[in-house]
């Protein structure tokens, strides 16, 4: 296996960048506002195909764990004690309670038929077997080890969910403060923080790590990624306040114009999965709209979840660069670049640095060389 080491030395961001542009070092510490993280322990090239599996990798990655702590700290700042404890319970253990309804034979098929009858599934693109991810009664990973999205999308590395959610919470906090300070808006910070913290709570279930260290593919429910609908289903099942549920549902789409019906579709599908009636709960009106007046919290949660606008292309470009480096500097073959060999390589780099950081280097002077050096700092030739 690969020996991971704990590092105590802290250096400035400027010094870190100087080091990544210069000679390889055993490890480096990167300072960013509010947190520091280790760039990781060196591993020898002979061992890079034995890099850790996704879950232990995320557990040992300082960037990931500090991001996870940032999420926990944000949740602990929720003033309403009931909402705070309900939110923290999921962050600490996102085991899907609603899946209790789908352990008996035929239960998934019955759900599939209900969603299809309601026009909330494209039956040509998803089968009854694909509707819900594999689940044996215990979630195969904690919140902090899941990727931020599918393996070709944003923050696609072990711990990407933690970095993505931490970033979204910071963004949402900034938007909340802006609207409070400039417009004196009467908005609930508690609802914003809870909804943003939980907006991707189903990703540990949906994006389970496979043997080849890529994540499971995602299917679509109610015209969006299944993770979104399953995340809403979980908070409905657990009895969260209507305001939090609706705000969380708005993460993918704001309820303006025809898009209001899209958000209503999210809520209806999630309620069906949770075994509830969206209209009776007050989540959706009988005319396929959501409760009015529309609250600003949902819009803020949606704005806060738009990190993907930058982080999706950043991740895709970074992975392409890392493939070049893996081939040129580490001798990976074409076959190795398309399987577990490279997946472990990119996961390790992503969990230590983030793909956002790799992409930021790419746009600087001598960017490619700096990225090559950053990789060498943690994976020795």
PDB file of N, CA, C and O in Angstrom, residues 302-357:
ATOM      1  N   UNK A 302     -30.216  28.350  -5.420  1.00  0.00           N
ATOM      2  CA  UNK A 302     -29.913  28.065  -6.828  1.00  0.00           C
ATOM      3  C   UNK A 302     -28.671  28.815  -7.292  1.00  0.00           C
ATOM      4  O   UNK A 302     -27.784  28.245  -7.938  1.00  0.00           O
ATOM      5  N   UNK A 303     -28.583  30.100  -6.947  1.00  0.00           N
ATOM      6  CA  UNK A 303     -27.398  30.877  -7.303  1.00  0.00           C
ATOM      7  C   UNK A 303     -26.154  30.276  -6.658  1.00  0.00           C
ATOM      8  O   UNK A 303     -25.092  30.199  -7.281  1.00  0.00           O
ATOM      9  N   UNK A 304     -26.288  29.835  -5.409  1.00  0.00           N
ATOM     10  CA  UNK A 304     -25.155  29.252  -4.700  1.00  0.00           C
ATOM     11  C   UNK A 304     -24.693  27.934  -5.278  1.00  0.00           C
ATOM     12  O   UNK A 304     -23.537  27.539  -5.091  1.00  0.00           O
ATOM     13  N   UNK A 305     -25.587  27.247  -5.980  1.00  0.00           N
ATOM     14  CA  UNK A 305     -25.249  25.944  -6.563  1.00  0.00           C
ATOM     15  C   UNK A 305     -24.690  26.069  -7.975  1.00  0.00           C
ATOM     16  O   UNK A 305     -24.511  25.075  -8.662  1.00  0.00           O
ATOM     17  N   UNK A 306     -24.416  27.275  -8.420  1.00  0.00           N
ATOM     18  CA  UNK A 306     -23.893  27.458  -9.777  1.00  0.00           C
ATOM     19  C   UNK A 306     -22.371  27.430  -9.861  1.00  0.00           C
ATOM     20  O   UNK A 306     -21.786  27.851 -10.864  1.00  0.00           O
ATOM     21  N   UNK A 307     -21.731  26.900  -8.845  1.00  0.00           N
ATOM     22  CA  UNK A 307     -20.296  26.611  -8.904  1.00  0.00           C
ATOM     23  C   UNK A 307     -19.963  25.755 -10.124  1.00  0.00           C
ATOM     24  O   UNK A 307     -18.889  25.876 -10.715  1.00  0.00           O
ATOM     25  N   UNK A 308     -20.906  24.903 -10.539  1.00  0.00           N
ATOM     26  CA  UNK A 308     -20.646  23.976 -11.657  1.00  0.00           C
ATOM     27  C   UNK A 308     -20.347  24.706 -12.962  1.00  0.00           C
ATOM     28  O   UNK A 308     -19.710  24.142 -13.862  1.00  0.00           O
ATOM     29  N   UNK A 309     -20.803  25.947 -13.090  1.00  0.00           N
ATOM     30  CA  UNK A 309     -20.561  26.708 -14.318  1.00  0.00           C
ATOM     31  C   UNK A 309     -19.064  26.817 -14.589  1.00  0.00           C
ATOM     32  O   UNK A 309     -18.615  26.729 -15.737  1.00  0.00           O
ATOM     33  N   UNK A 310     -18.293  26.994 -13.531  1.00  0.00           N
ATOM     34  CA  UNK A 310     -16.831  27.046 -13.637  1.00  0.00           C
ATOM     35  C   UNK A 310     -16.204  25.677 -13.415  1.00  0.00           C
ATOM     36  O   UNK A 310     -15.294  25.276 -14.138  1.00  0.00           O
ATOM     37  N   UNK A 311     -16.691  24.956 -12.403  1.00  0.00           N
ATOM     38  CA  UNK A 311     -15.984  23.742 -11.976  1.00  0.00           C
ATOM     39  C   UNK A 311     -16.157  22.558 -12.926  1.00  0.00           C
ATOM     40  O   UNK A 311     -15.295  21.680 -12.961  1.00  0.00           O
ATOM     41  N   UNK A 312     -17.236  22.517 -13.707  1.00  0.00           N
ATOM     42  CA  UNK A 312     -17.383  21.409 -14.673  1.00  0.00           C
ATOM     43  C   UNK A 312     -16.331  21.482 -15.779  1.00  0.00           C
ATOM     44  O   UNK A 312     -15.576  20.522 -15.976  1.00  0.00           O
ATOM     45  N   UNK A 313     -16.246  22.605 -16.521  1.00  0.00           N
ATOM     46  CA  UNK A 313     -15.179  22.674 -17.526  1.00  0.00           C
ATOM     47  C   UNK A 313     -13.788  22.618 -16.915  1.00  0.00           C
ATOM     48  O   UNK A 313     -12.869  22.058 -17.521  1.00  0.00           O
ATOM     49  N   UNK A 314     -13.631  23.171 -15.706  1.00  0.00           N
ATOM     50  CA  UNK A 314     -12.318  23.126 -15.054  1.00  0.00           C
ATOM     51  C   UNK A 314     -11.899  21.685 -14.799  1.00  0.00           C
ATOM     52  O   UNK A 314     -10.737  21.311 -15.005  1.00  0.00           O
ATOM     53  N   UNK A 315     -12.817  20.866 -14.358  1.00  0.00           N
ATOM     54  CA  UNK A 315     -12.508  19.461 -14.082  1.00  0.00           C
ATOM     55  C   UNK A 315     -12.208  18.713 -15.373  1.00  0.00           C
ATOM     56  O   UNK A 315     -11.242  17.955 -15.452  1.00  0.00           O
ATOM     57  N   UNK A 316     -13.022  18.945 -16.389  1.00  0.00           N
ATOM     58  CA  UNK A 316     -12.812  18.250 -17.659  1.00  0.00           C
ATOM     59  C   UNK A 316     -11.463  18.601 -18.275  1.00  0.00           C
ATOM     60  O   UNK A 316     -10.735  17.724 -18.764  1.00  0.00           O
ATOM     61  N   UNK A 317     -11.107  19.877 -18.239  1.00  0.00           N
ATOM     62  CA  UNK A 317      -9.816  20.305 -18.785  1.00  0.00           C
ATOM     63  C   UNK A 317      -8.662  19.756 -17.958  1.00  0.00           C
ATOM     64  O   UNK A 317      -7.631  19.349 -18.497  1.00  0.00           O
ATOM     65  N   UNK A 318      -8.838  19.730 -16.639  1.00  0.00           N
ATOM     66  CA  UNK A 318      -7.771  19.231 -15.762  1.00  0.00           C
ATOM     67  C   UNK A 318      -7.526  17.748 -15.981  1.00  0.00           C
ATOM     68  O   UNK A 318      -6.371  17.301 -16.001  1.00  0.00           O
ATOM     69  N   UNK A 319      -8.596  16.982 -16.130  1.00  0.00           N
ATOM     70  CA  UNK A 319      -8.448  15.543 -16.373  1.00  0.00           C
ATOM     71  C   UNK A 319      -7.696  15.315 -17.689  1.00  0.00           C
ATOM     72  O   UNK A 319      -6.824  14.436 -17.778  1.00  0.00           O
ATOM     73  N   UNK A 320      -8.014  16.095 -18.715  1.00  0.00           N
ATOM     74  CA  UNK A 320      -7.319  15.958 -19.998  1.00  0.00           C
ATOM     75  C   UNK A 320      -5.828  16.262 -19.845  1.00  0.00           C
ATOM     76  O   UNK A 320      -4.974  15.566 -20.417  1.00  0.00           O
ATOM     77  N   UNK A 321      -5.497  17.279 -19.064  1.00  0.00           N
ATOM     78  CA  UNK A 321      -4.097  17.628 -18.811  1.00  0.00           C
ATOM     79  C   UNK A 321      -3.402  16.509 -18.038  1.00  0.00           C
ATOM     80  O   UNK A 321      -2.263  16.123 -18.347  1.00  0.00           O
ATOM     81  N   UNK A 322      -4.087  15.986 -17.012  1.00  0.00           N
ATOM     82  CA  UNK A 322      -3.490  14.917 -16.208  1.00  0.00           C
ATOM     83  C   UNK A 322      -3.259  13.657 -17.042  1.00  0.00           C
ATOM     84  O   UNK A 322      -2.307  12.912 -16.788  1.00  0.00           O
ATOM     85  N   UNK A 323      -4.094  13.431 -18.035  1.00  0.00           N
ATOM     86  CA  UNK A 323      -3.863  12.288 -18.933  1.00  0.00           C
ATOM     87  C   UNK A 323      -2.562  12.485 -19.719  1.00  0.00           C
ATOM     88  O   UNK A 323      -1.783  11.544 -19.900  1.00  0.00           O
ATOM     89  N   UNK A 324      -2.347  13.697 -20.177  1.00  0.00           N
ATOM     90  CA  UNK A 324      -1.096  13.988 -20.900  1.00  0.00           C
ATOM     91  C   UNK A 324       0.114  13.735 -19.998  1.00  0.00           C
ATOM     92  O   UNK A 324       1.107  13.140 -20.424  1.00  0.00           O
ATOM     93  N   UNK A 325       0.012  14.200 -18.768  1.00  0.00           N
ATOM     94  CA  UNK A 325       1.113  14.043 -17.817  1.00  0.00           C
ATOM     95  C   UNK A 325       1.319  12.572 -17.464  1.00  0.00           C
ATOM     96  O   UNK A 325       2.457  12.090 -17.373  1.00  0.00           O
ATOM     97  N   UNK A 326       0.227  11.847 -17.268  1.00  0.00           N
ATOM     98  CA  UNK A 326       0.320  10.422 -16.929  1.00  0.00           C
ATOM     99  C   UNK A 326       1.012   9.648 -18.037  1.00  0.00           C
ATOM    100  O   UNK A 326       1.811   8.738 -17.777  1.00  0.00           O
ATOM    101  N   UNK A 327       0.736  10.027 -19.271  1.00  0.00           N
ATOM    102  CA  UNK A 327       1.364   9.340 -20.406  1.00  0.00           C
ATOM    103  C   UNK A 327       2.826   9.758 -20.562  1.00  0.00           C
ATOM    104  O   UNK A 327       3.718   8.910 -20.705  1.00  0.00           O
ATOM    105  N   UNK A 328       3.071  11.052 -20.498  1.00  0.00           N
ATOM    106  CA  UNK A 328       4.418  11.569 -20.778  1.00  0.00           C
ATOM    107  C   UNK A 328       5.392  11.320 -19.640  1.00  0.00           C
ATOM    108  O   UNK A 328       6.533  10.899 -19.850  1.00  0.00           O
ATOM    109  N   UNK A 329       4.957  11.603 -18.415  1.00  0.00           N
ATOM    110  CA  UNK A 329       5.867  11.543 -17.275  1.00  0.00           C
ATOM    111  C   UNK A 329       5.861  10.205 -16.551  1.00  0.00           C
ATOM    112  O   UNK A 329       6.842   9.858 -15.894  1.00  0.00           O
ATOM    113  N   UNK A 330       4.755   9.465 -16.681  1.00  0.00           N
ATOM    114  CA  UNK A 330       4.632   8.222 -15.908  1.00  0.00           C
ATOM    115  C   UNK A 330       4.428   6.995 -16.782  1.00  0.00           C
ATOM    116  O   UNK A 330       4.229   5.895 -16.281  1.00  0.00           O
ATOM    117  N   UNK A 331       4.496   7.192 -18.093  1.00  0.00           N
ATOM    118  CA  UNK A 331       4.514   6.069 -19.016  1.00  0.00           C
ATOM    119  C   UNK A 331       3.229   5.264 -19.116  1.00  0.00           C
ATOM    120  O   UNK A 331       3.268   4.080 -19.501  1.00  0.00           O
ATOM    121  N   UNK A 332       2.108   5.854 -18.796  1.00  0.00           N
ATOM    122  CA  UNK A 332       0.854   5.102 -18.897  1.00  0.00           C
ATOM    123  C   UNK A 332       0.505   4.845 -20.356  1.00  0.00           C
ATOM    124  O   UNK A 332       0.621   5.726 -21.213  1.00  0.00           O
ATOM    125  N   UNK A 333       0.057   3.636 -20.602  1.00  0.00           N
ATOM    126  CA  UNK A 333      -0.342   3.256 -21.952  1.00  0.00           C
ATOM    127  C   UNK A 333      -1.749   3.769 -22.245  1.00  0.00           C
ATOM    128  O   UNK A 333      -2.471   4.206 -21.349  1.00  0.00           O
ATOM    129  N   UNK A 334      -2.147   3.673 -23.506  1.00  0.00           N
ATOM    130  CA  UNK A 334      -3.483   4.122 -23.903  1.00  0.00           C
ATOM    131  C   UNK A 334      -4.556   3.365 -23.129  1.00  0.00           C
ATOM    132  O   UNK A 334      -5.557   3.943 -22.680  1.00  0.00           O
ATOM    133  N   UNK A 335      -4.346   2.075 -22.942  1.00  0.00           N
ATOM    134  CA  UNK A 335      -5.315   1.253 -22.197  1.00  0.00           C
ATOM    135  C   UNK A 335      -5.361   1.663 -20.733  1.00  0.00           C
ATOM    136  O   UNK A 335      -6.444   1.741 -20.127  1.00  0.00           O
ATOM    137  N   UNK A 336      -4.198   1.942 -20.149  1.00  0.00           N
ATOM    138  CA  UNK A 336      -4.145   2.339 -18.746  1.00  0.00           C
ATOM    139  C   UNK A 336      -4.816   3.690 -18.512  1.00  0.00           C
ATOM    140  O   UNK A 336      -5.385   3.937 -17.450  1.00  0.00           O
ATOM    141  N   UNK A 337      -4.762   4.559 -19.535  1.00  0.00           N
ATOM    142  CA  UNK A 337      -5.369   5.871 -19.415  1.00  0.00           C
ATOM    143  C   UNK A 337      -6.892   5.825 -19.410  1.00  0.00           C
ATOM    144  O   UNK A 337      -7.552   6.818 -19.092  1.00  0.00           O
ATOM    145  N   UNK A 338      -7.466   4.685 -19.786  1.00  0.00           N
ATOM    146  CA  UNK A 338      -8.919   4.566 -19.858  1.00  0.00           C
ATOM    147  C   UNK A 338      -9.485   3.665 -18.763  1.00  0.00           C
ATOM    148  O   UNK A 338     -10.646   3.269 -18.837  1.00  0.00           O
ATOM    149  N   UNK A 339      -8.696   3.352 -17.752  1.00  0.00           N
ATOM    150  CA  UNK A 339      -9.183   2.431 -16.732  1.00  0.00           C
ATOM    151  C   UNK A 339      -8.718   2.764 -15.337  1.00  0.00           C
ATOM    152  O   UNK A 339      -8.383   3.917 -15.014  1.00  0.00           O
ATOM    153  N   UNK A 340      -8.657   1.742 -14.513  1.00  0.00           N
ATOM    154  CA  UNK A 340      -8.358   1.905 -13.087  1.00  0.00           C
ATOM    155  C   UNK A 340      -7.022   2.593 -12.844  1.00  0.00           C
ATOM    156  O   UNK A 340      -6.889   3.405 -11.922  1.00  0.00           O
ATOM    157  N   UNK A 341      -6.017   2.262 -13.669  1.00  0.00           N
ATOM    158  CA  UNK A 341      -4.677   2.824 -13.496  1.00  0.00           C
ATOM    159  C   UNK A 341      -4.734   4.351 -13.433  1.00  0.00           C
ATOM    160  O   UNK A 341      -4.258   4.979 -12.477  1.00  0.00           O
ATOM    161  N   UNK A 342      -5.335   4.959 -14.452  1.00  0.00           N
ATOM    162  CA  UNK A 342      -5.419   6.419 -14.494  1.00  0.00           C
ATOM    163  C   UNK A 342      -6.443   6.946 -13.500  1.00  0.00           C
ATOM    164  O   UNK A 342      -6.255   8.027 -12.917  1.00  0.00           O
ATOM    165  N   UNK A 343      -7.519   6.205 -13.275  1.00  0.00           N
ATOM    166  CA  UNK A 343      -8.534   6.667 -12.330  1.00  0.00           C
ATOM    167  C   UNK A 343      -7.943   6.884 -10.944  1.00  0.00           C
ATOM    168  O   UNK A 343      -8.235   7.872 -10.274  1.00  0.00           O
ATOM    169  N   UNK A 344      -7.115   5.943 -10.501  1.00  0.00           N
ATOM    170  CA  UNK A 344      -6.470   6.110  -9.192  1.00  0.00           C
ATOM    171  C   UNK A 344      -5.527   7.319  -9.201  1.00  0.00           C
ATOM    172  O   UNK A 344      -5.438   8.055  -8.210  1.00  0.00           O
ATOM    173  N   UNK A 345      -4.846   7.513 -10.290  1.00  0.00           N
ATOM    174  CA  UNK A 345      -3.915   8.636 -10.460  1.00  0.00           C
ATOM    175  C   UNK A 345      -4.666   9.964 -10.357  1.00  0.00           C
ATOM    176  O   UNK A 345      -4.318  10.843  -9.559  1.00  0.00           O
ATOM    177  N   UNK A 346      -5.735  10.133 -11.142  1.00  0.00           N
ATOM    178  CA  UNK A 346      -6.479  11.394 -11.152  1.00  0.00           C
ATOM    179  C   UNK A 346      -7.213  11.604  -9.832  1.00  0.00           C
ATOM    180  O   UNK A 346      -7.323  12.728  -9.349  1.00  0.00           O
ATOM    181  N   UNK A 347      -7.714  10.520  -9.224  1.00  0.00           N
ATOM    182  CA  UNK A 347      -8.394  10.646  -7.938  1.00  0.00           C
ATOM    183  C   UNK A 347      -7.446  11.165  -6.866  1.00  0.00           C
ATOM    184  O   UNK A 347      -7.805  12.006  -6.039  1.00  0.00           O
ATOM    185  N   UNK A 348      -6.216  10.643  -6.890  1.00  0.00           N
ATOM    186  CA  UNK A 348      -5.230  11.039  -5.890  1.00  0.00           C
ATOM    187  C   UNK A 348      -4.887  12.518  -6.033  1.00  0.00           C
ATOM    188  O   UNK A 348      -4.868  13.270  -5.053  1.00  0.00           O
ATOM    189  N   UNK A 349      -4.641  12.940  -7.261  1.00  0.00           N
ATOM    190  CA  UNK A 349      -4.315  14.346  -7.509  1.00  0.00           C
ATOM    191  C   UNK A 349      -5.500  15.235  -7.138  1.00  0.00           C
ATOM    192  O   UNK A 349      -5.350  16.271  -6.488  1.00  0.00           O
ATOM    193  N   UNK A 350      -6.709  14.825  -7.543  1.00  0.00           N
ATOM    194  CA  UNK A 350      -7.893  15.626  -7.256  1.00  0.00           C
ATOM    195  C   UNK A 350      -8.134  15.804  -5.772  1.00  0.00           C
ATOM    196  O   UNK A 350      -8.431  16.907  -5.303  1.00  0.00           O
ATOM    197  N   UNK A 351      -8.005  14.725  -5.009  1.00  0.00           N
ATOM    198  CA  UNK A 351      -8.273  14.792  -3.572  1.00  0.00           C
ATOM    199  C   UNK A 351      -7.229  15.624  -2.837  1.00  0.00           C
ATOM    200  O   UNK A 351      -7.522  16.226  -1.803  1.00  0.00           O
ATOM    201  N   UNK A 352      -6.000  15.661  -3.351  1.00  0.00           N
ATOM    202  CA  UNK A 352      -4.952  16.450  -2.696  1.00  0.00           C
ATOM    203  C   UNK A 352      -5.034  17.932  -3.055  1.00  0.00           C
ATOM    204  O   UNK A 352      -4.916  18.797  -2.190  1.00  0.00           O
ATOM    205  N   UNK A 353      -5.250  18.228  -4.335  1.00  0.00           N
ATOM    206  CA  UNK A 353      -5.170  19.606  -4.801  1.00  0.00           C
ATOM    207  C   UNK A 353      -6.521  20.231  -5.160  1.00  0.00           C
ATOM    208  O   UNK A 353      -6.677  21.450  -5.062  1.00  0.00           O
ATOM    209  N   UNK A 354      -7.455  19.422  -5.661  1.00  0.00           N
ATOM    210  CA  UNK A 354      -8.710  19.800  -6.319  1.00  0.00           C
ATOM    211  C   UNK A 354      -8.434  20.060  -7.798  1.00  0.00           C
ATOM    212  O   UNK A 354      -7.330  20.501  -8.175  1.00  0.00           O
ATOM    213  N   UNK A 355      -9.431  19.782  -8.607  1.00  0.00           N
ATOM    214  CA  UNK A 355      -9.300  20.070 -10.035  1.00  0.00           C
ATOM    215  C   UNK A 355      -9.384  21.565 -10.312  1.00  0.00           C
ATOM    216  O   UNK A 355      -8.857  22.049 -11.310  1.00  0.00           O
ATOM    217  N   UNK A 356     -10.019  22.294  -9.415  1.00  0.00           N
ATOM    218  CA  UNK A 356     -10.079  23.746  -9.571  1.00  0.00           C
ATOM    219  C   UNK A 356      -8.680  24.352  -9.493  1.00  0.00           C
ATOM    220  O   UNK A 356      -8.338  25.255 -10.257  1.00  0.00           O
ATOM    221  N   UNK A 357      -7.864  23.844  -8.576  1.00  0.00           N
ATOM    222  CA  UNK A 357      -6.512  24.370  -8.446  1.00  0.00           C
ATOM    223  C   UNK A 357      -5.666  24.004  -9.668  1.00  0.00           C
ATOM    224  O   UNK A 357      -4.923  24.841 -10.195  1.00  0.00           O
TER     225      UNK A 357
END
